[in-house]
């Protein structure tokens, strides 16, 4: 079967020619190998996105890869030529051309002129096919025009230009072939056979139709599909040669061209960044010097341990060639700090002393016993990757700085390939097939549960589809396409964090394009970056850093103190008291209900305890229940156990329980006598089912050599192998512990300032209203919106007792309130906020009319401000008067009425004083207005309107729950502020809820067995009452195991009509009775919710 | 002028190519195969897969025949005269 002379496909488009080719580059390599082709080209449209993956797959398949691209020429009717890289220079030219095509034209519409292509023709093969301008003309029997169109290319490419002849077995194919051959003769150019491959096998041609119609956004139908048959597949050599039976030379030419393309992209050869060093010194010596200087700066004693550690790291970094990378990153971090942007290093890089001494990381790896080998390991193929967290609000500034400082040709952002997920594909294909949108949406939603193989059953099971126009045949078609599109690239976006740092060779090996946001972005995703051998820096925007920055700015503004969070003591008692009482709402990493429960149990006393806490709160440790033995041993209820005294050193800090990757590494090293690098490599392969047996054998053999008895070795192996995948990188946890502690410190020391930051940047999992409630709990007054006082963001404000709402009595030490922010006013624009600030910088606003005259704020926003009470403290009358004024006053803006500005304008404004005052807002109206305008109940808690109901229900409030014994049946109530349904060990679905009842949070657990009767209410209601059993989780921590759940608002309504008993009746856990209810109480004082 | 038919015919093949066909009770010998093409697609509708042959019958008339590969049936589609 394979005895035909070979053939090489030179015109092949994969799914990286977005919505054109119908296969991944890897499959191309595999299929070419199956067909025993010596080589195959990948020539995607205006891109080399698939290059790295393709080359890697070709190496595995044993096929020679040829890299090229199909370049779009001109705008409008898409003409194109195919270019193939012969060598390094050719590839550099190709990258340059693709970059130009993307960067010089409209974004998303890459194209070049023939002149541009001719200017960079060196070492590129050019295939002039039927889609090229000349080819089109030739096929249209305009040979002379075709000759003229081709001649510049002929001149630029010389004998590297070929006429590409395709025979797709269409009615006119014969004529086309003859026309192309005539063109070749006319410009004295050789011809080569190609097949414009878009799918690998004919059966997949339908995908190409679907992609084409989705690309052009037209319905799939005969008028919109260009192919007439399925001949554009990866034909075998025999098939290709049969097609061109009469001209075997056209097939032979493919081999010749393939021969001439010798370019090797050279995967995994690392391309280090450049770092200019003074006086020709090596980057390594500069790095060493910086580290020694850093030791001074960090006041670190150069003990023998420290010196050895530094030498080891520096020599490893030097050996691997990473010195310039570290210097570059250190400079970038210094630049970020110099911009006044908070930043923090995350991940395993925190395990490096070099990172600590050069200021990249703020964690002392010697003190915390972190391993460099977990970060950089010469035995690993991965390149080191440093992740820097920066203030989310400043991330783009940081990007701009890094990209401009590092140079256009040497740094660029990483691409993220957005791929089709089954659901999205169903929607899009459904649209293209012209199926009814609503029904397709239903099918898409139900997707993982219904698959292509049981569509008919699914249709019957989905009541929404009954009686619809969707029949099984259409659905089968839909699924046939949509399932295949799963994983196809949909479009390319900016990776949220990655920046490649390289030398100026970068643009010669990867094309660039512009992201939607305008950033220069390489045509490579993060995996490609690794394959292509580029070092990258991840810059992640973290909202908590912005929140802390805001807090620090507020402290500086109000207290005139410059707090340096890097210098705060790490054993601050109030901070640890706050952590131990799990008063950690708003704090980094430790605010979730689960974390607060863990804090209760763990009772952290030292900074190091935070590292343990963060490490333990992971699916792994939770799943394998490492927490219980750890806590028992820590509490002294159980003796620490070590499989062998040898491991005491590695495991002592966690009482013999393996918590960290670092401990796994150390234990393996201790048992086997291997160095830490080897031990880390072993750790990484422990979860590899194929290798684990061999590793085990070696482990036990080495243990024996090291003098460990067989039984002990077995025991250690069991522990190591079962805990390895669960453990957490201690360096990572230690890096996280820095902002965790800092945020807790800020909350303990400057709660108003800190919470103002949290409210402004919204970093956590809780809605703002819960944070506001938390502030109130801390005696911080929530100061109402005020046109003269409110700033764009939430700010801390010294409370003036006589003018402001009363401050709770128990907060003598708290002098601050939090002022509500203008930016949260519904509908307000930045320009309007600026206009308010500018006008009031002259003088405060006197009344609504004054505000209307001196600002450019639109009428609806002025009304919203009045409605929410922002004018309550100026002018006279009720809030309704002010709202009325805001609605009817004719705002003669400043300038139009300069002369009258000093007194209330008579003719143009309805003077409120002359009217009878309108009634003041009720409390309920005040809160409702706040919810409408600001989206939060700022002055009063929603729950406060249900007080009489809560009393009737016998609700126990959050602040009193801790006094109750375990297993007490209790009724709780509150606003739902968070719900999570994480996967847990037993596999059952558990819903974790946090309710807020105005005295604090109440954690509720809803187990699967009660979900049938509760789930609907839990998910759909906003205010809930829960009947359940109290479970103690720590000293002050409790959670409620739900037995039944009601919608509080529904109960409220039932109570007003005297039907509360009936509404509650469906409850009835055996053996537990509801607390007595005082239903005869009148329902007076109801707010009307 | 062409005449459009689309009627089933019986076709004899030689080395894969039509060598003769029988239509409306008459037998036509193929003198020359002029063209061959494939049409495949329309999977969203009826779906079709046809191999077309343009042949010159003895006597000079040119015929388009196609082999419906899904049903394994031959049709005469067109007569060019």
JSON list of N, CA, C and O in Angstrom, two decimals, chain A residues 402-427:
[
{"chain": "A", "resi": 402, "resn": "UNK", "atom": "N", "xyz": [6.68, 47.44, 32.66]},
{"chain": "A", "resi": 402, "resn": "UNK", "atom": "CA", "xyz": [7.56, 46.31, 32.35]},
{"chain": "A", "resi": 402, "resn": "UNK", "atom": "C", "xyz": [7.83, 46.25, 30.85]},
{"chain": "A", "resi": 402, "resn": "UNK", "atom": "O", "xyz": [8.98, 46.12, 30.41]},
{"chain": "A", "resi": 403, "resn": "UNK", "atom": "N", "xyz": [6.77, 46.38, 30.06]},
{"chain": "A", "resi": 403, "resn": "UNK", "atom": "CA", "xyz": [6.94, 46.24, 28.62]},
{"chain": "A", "resi": 403, "resn": "UNK", "atom": "C", "xyz": [7.78, 47.37, 28.05]},
{"chain": "A", "resi": 403, "resn": "UNK", "atom": "O", "xyz": [8.61, 47.15, 27.16]},
{"chain": "A", "resi": 404, "resn": "UNK", "atom": "N", "xyz": [7.60, 48.57, 28.57]},
{"chain": "A", "resi": 404, "resn": "UNK", "atom": "CA", "xyz": [8.37, 49.67, 27.98]},
{"chain": "A", "resi": 404, "resn": "UNK", "atom": "C", "xyz": [9.80, 49.67, 28.51]},
{"chain": "A", "resi": 404, "resn": "UNK", "atom": "O", "xyz": [10.74, 49.90, 27.76]},
{"chain": "A", "resi": 405, "resn": "UNK", "atom": "N", "xyz": [9.97, 49.35, 29.79]},
{"chain": "A", "resi": 405, "resn": "UNK", "atom": "CA", "xyz": [11.32, 49.33, 30.35]},
{"chain": "A", "resi": 405, "resn": "UNK", "atom": "C", "xyz": [12.16, 48.24, 29.70]},
{"chain": "A", "resi": 405, "resn": "UNK", "atom": "O", "xyz": [13.35, 48.39, 29.47]},
{"chain": "A", "resi": 406, "resn": "UNK", "atom": "N", "xyz": [11.51, 47.13, 29.41]},
{"chain": "A", "resi": 406, "resn": "UNK", "atom": "CA", "xyz": [12.30, 46.00, 28.95]},
{"chain": "A", "resi": 406, "resn": "UNK", "atom": "C", "xyz": [12.51, 46.01, 27.44]},
{"chain": "A", "resi": 406, "resn": "UNK", "atom": "O", "xyz": [13.34, 45.29, 26.92]},
{"chain": "A", "resi": 407, "resn": "UNK", "atom": "N", "xyz": [11.75, 46.82, 26.75]},
{"chain": "A", "resi": 407, "resn": "UNK", "atom": "CA", "xyz": [12.02, 46.95, 25.33]},
{"chain": "A", "resi": 407, "resn": "UNK", "atom": "C", "xyz": [11.05, 46.20, 24.45]},
{"chain": "A", "resi": 407, "resn": "UNK", "atom": "O", "xyz": [10.63, 45.09, 24.77]},
{"chain": "A", "resi": 408, "resn": "UNK", "atom": "N", "xyz": [10.73, 46.82, 23.33]},
{"chain": "A", "resi": 408, "resn": "UNK", "atom": "CA", "xyz": [9.72, 46.29, 22.42]},
{"chain": "A", "resi": 408, "resn": "UNK", "atom": "C", "xyz": [10.03, 44.91, 21.87]},
{"chain": "A", "resi": 408, "resn": "UNK", "atom": "O", "xyz": [9.15, 44.10, 21.66]},
{"chain": "A", "resi": 409, "resn": "UNK", "atom": "N", "xyz": [11.28, 44.70, 21.58]},
{"chain": "A", "resi": 409, "resn": "UNK", "atom": "CA", "xyz": [11.63, 43.45, 20.89]},
{"chain": "A", "resi": 409, "resn": "UNK", "atom": "C", "xyz": [11.95, 42.32, 21.85]},
{"chain": "A", "resi": 409, "resn": "UNK", "atom": "O", "xyz": [12.17, 41.20, 21.44]},
{"chain": "A", "resi": 410, "resn": "UNK", "atom": "N", "xyz": [12.01, 42.65, 23.14]},
{"chain": "A", "resi": 410, "resn": "UNK", "atom": "CA", "xyz": [12.52, 41.65, 24.07]},
{"chain": "A", "resi": 410, "resn": "UNK", "atom": "C", "xyz": [11.48, 41.18, 25.07]},
{"chain": "A", "resi": 410, "resn": "UNK", "atom": "O", "xyz": [11.72, 40.22, 25.80]},
{"chain": "A", "resi": 411, "resn": "UNK", "atom": "N", "xyz": [10.37, 41.87, 25.15]},
{"chain": "A", "resi": 411, "resn": "UNK", "atom": "CA", "xyz": [9.34, 41.47, 26.11]},
{"chain": "A", "resi": 411, "resn": "UNK", "atom": "C", "xyz": [7.98, 41.57, 25.45]},
{"chain": "A", "resi": 411, "resn": "UNK", "atom": "O", "xyz": [7.74, 42.47, 24.64]},
{"chain": "A", "resi": 412, "resn": "UNK", "atom": "N", "xyz": [7.12, 40.65, 25.78]},
{"chain": "A", "resi": 412, "resn": "UNK", "atom": "CA", "xyz": [5.75, 40.70, 25.24]},
{"chain": "A", "resi": 412, "resn": "UNK", "atom": "C", "xyz": [4.86, 39.84, 26.12]},
{"chain": "A", "resi": 412, "resn": "UNK", "atom": "O", "xyz": [5.35, 38.99, 26.87]},
{"chain": "A", "resi": 413, "resn": "UNK", "atom": "N", "xyz": [3.57, 40.09, 25.99]},
{"chain": "A", "resi": 413, "resn": "UNK", "atom": "CA", "xyz": [2.63, 39.33, 26.80]},
{"chain": "A", "resi": 413, "resn": "UNK", "atom": "C", "xyz": [2.39, 37.95, 26.19]},
{"chain": "A", "resi": 413, "resn": "UNK", "atom": "O", "xyz": [2.61, 37.73, 25.00]},
{"chain": "A", "resi": 414, "resn": "UNK", "atom": "N", "xyz": [1.95, 37.06, 27.01]},
{"chain": "A", "resi": 414, "resn": "UNK", "atom": "CA", "xyz": [1.65, 35.69, 26.60]},
{"chain": "A", "resi": 414, "resn": "UNK", "atom": "C", "xyz": [0.19, 35.62, 26.17]},
{"chain": "A", "resi": 414, "resn": "UNK", "atom": "O", "xyz": [-0.65, 36.34, 26.70]},
{"chain": "A", "resi": 415, "resn": "UNK", "atom": "N", "xyz": [-0.09, 34.76, 25.21]},
{"chain": "A", "resi": 415, "resn": "UNK", "atom": "CA", "xyz": [-1.45, 34.60, 24.71]},
{"chain": "A", "resi": 415, "resn": "UNK", "atom": "C", "xyz": [-2.18, 33.52, 25.50]},
{"chain": "A", "resi": 415, "resn": "UNK", "atom": "O", "xyz": [-1.55, 32.59, 26.02]},
{"chain": "A", "resi": 416, "resn": "UNK", "atom": "N", "xyz": [-3.47, 33.67, 25.58]},
{"chain": "A", "resi": 416, "resn": "UNK", "atom": "CA", "xyz": [-4.26, 32.61, 26.16]},
{"chain": "A", "resi": 416, "resn": "UNK", "atom": "C", "xyz": [-5.23, 32.15, 25.08]},
{"chain": "A", "resi": 416, "resn": "UNK", "atom": "O", "xyz": [-5.91, 32.98, 24.48]},
{"chain": "A", "resi": 417, "resn": "UNK", "atom": "N", "xyz": [-5.25, 30.88, 24.81]},
{"chain": "A", "resi": 417, "resn": "UNK", "atom": "CA", "xyz": [-6.13, 30.37, 23.77]},
{"chain": "A", "resi": 417, "resn": "UNK", "atom": "C", "xyz": [-7.48, 30.05, 24.40]},
{"chain": "A", "resi": 417, "resn": "UNK", "atom": "O", "xyz": [-7.58, 29.20, 25.27]},
{"chain": "A", "resi": 418, "resn": "UNK", "atom": "N", "xyz": [-8.47, 30.79, 23.99]},
{"chain": "A", "resi": 418, "resn": "UNK", "atom": "CA", "xyz": [-9.82, 30.55, 24.49]},
{"chain": "A", "resi": 418, "resn": "UNK", "atom": "C", "xyz": [-10.43, 29.45, 23.62]},
{"chain": "A", "resi": 418, "resn": "UNK", "atom": "O", "xyz": [-10.55, 29.61, 22.42]},
{"chain": "A", "resi": 419, "resn": "UNK", "atom": "N", "xyz": [-10.77, 28.34, 24.24]},
{"chain": "A", "resi": 419, "resn": "UNK", "atom": "CA", "xyz": [-11.24, 27.21, 23.43]},
{"chain": "A", "resi": 419, "resn": "UNK", "atom": "C", "xyz": [-12.74, 27.01, 23.60]},
{"chain": "A", "resi": 419, "resn": "UNK", "atom": "O", "xyz": [-13.34, 27.48, 24.56]},
{"chain": "A", "resi": 420, "resn": "UNK", "atom": "N", "xyz": [-13.32, 26.31, 22.64]},
{"chain": "A", "resi": 420, "resn": "UNK", "atom": "CA", "xyz": [-14.73, 25.97, 22.72]},
{"chain": "A", "resi": 420, "resn": "UNK", "atom": "C", "xyz": [-14.93, 24.97, 23.83]},
{"chain": "A", "resi": 420, "resn": "UNK", "atom": "O", "xyz": [-14.21, 23.98, 23.92]},
{"chain": "A", "resi": 421, "resn": "UNK", "atom": "N", "xyz": [-15.90, 25.24, 24.65]},
{"chain": "A", "resi": 421, "resn": "UNK", "atom": "CA", "xyz": [-16.37, 24.24, 25.59]},
{"chain": "A", "resi": 421, "resn": "UNK", "atom": "C", "xyz": [-17.66, 23.72, 24.98]},
{"chain": "A", "resi": 421, "resn": "UNK", "atom": "O", "xyz": [-18.33, 24.42, 24.23]},
{"chain": "A", "resi": 422, "resn": "UNK", "atom": "N", "xyz": [-18.00, 22.49, 25.36]},
{"chain": "A", "resi": 422, "resn": "UNK", "atom": "CA", "xyz": [-19.15, 21.86, 24.71]},
{"chain": "A", "resi": 422, "resn": "UNK", "atom": "C", "xyz": [-20.39, 22.75, 24.70]},
{"chain": "A", "resi": 422, "resn": "UNK", "atom": "O", "xyz": [-21.05, 22.90, 23.68]},
{"chain": "A", "resi": 423, "resn": "UNK", "atom": "N", "xyz": [-20.67, 23.39, 25.85]},
{"chain": "A", "resi": 423, "resn": "UNK", "atom": "CA", "xyz": [-21.90, 24.18, 25.91]},
{"chain": "A", "resi": 423, "resn": "UNK", "atom": "C", "xyz": [-21.90, 25.35, 24.93]},
{"chain": "A", "resi": 423, "resn": "UNK", "atom": "O", "xyz": [-22.88, 25.59, 24.24]},
{"chain": "A", "resi": 424, "resn": "UNK", "atom": "N", "xyz": [-20.77, 26.06, 24.92]},
{"chain": "A", "resi": 424, "resn": "UNK", "atom": "CA", "xyz": [-20.67, 27.21, 24.02]},
{"chain": "A", "resi": 424, "resn": "UNK", "atom": "C", "xyz": [-20.77, 26.75, 22.58]},
{"chain": "A", "resi": 424, "resn": "UNK", "atom": "O", "xyz": [-21.41, 27.40, 21.74]},
{"chain": "A", "resi": 425, "resn": "UNK", "atom": "N", "xyz": [-20.14, 25.61, 22.30]},
{"chain": "A", "resi": 425, "resn": "UNK", "atom": "CA", "xyz": [-20.17, 25.09, 20.93]},
{"chain": "A", "resi": 425, "resn": "UNK", "atom": "C", "xyz": [-21.60, 24.73, 20.53]},
{"chain": "A", "resi": 425, "resn": "UNK", "atom": "O", "xyz": [-22.03, 25.01, 19.41]},
{"chain": "A", "resi": 426, "resn": "UNK", "atom": "N", "xyz": [-22.34, 24.15, 21.46]},
{"chain": "A", "resi": 426, "resn": "UNK", "atom": "CA", "xyz": [-23.73, 23.79, 21.15]},
{"chain": "A", "resi": 426, "resn": "UNK", "atom": "C", "xyz": [-24.52, 25.03, 20.77]},
{"chain": "A", "resi": 426, "resn": "UNK", "atom": "O", "xyz": [-25.24, 25.06, 19.78]},
{"chain": "A", "resi": 427, "resn": "UNK", "atom": "N", "xyz": [-24.34, 26.10, 21.55]},
{"chain": "A", "resi": 427, "resn": "UNK", "atom": "CA", "xyz": [-25.07, 27.33, 21.26]},
{"chain": "A", "resi": 427, "resn": "UNK", "atom": "C", "xyz": [-24.70, 27.87, 19.88]},
{"chain": "A", "resi": 427, "resn": "UNK", "atom": "O", "xyz": [-25.56, 28.24, 19.09]}
]
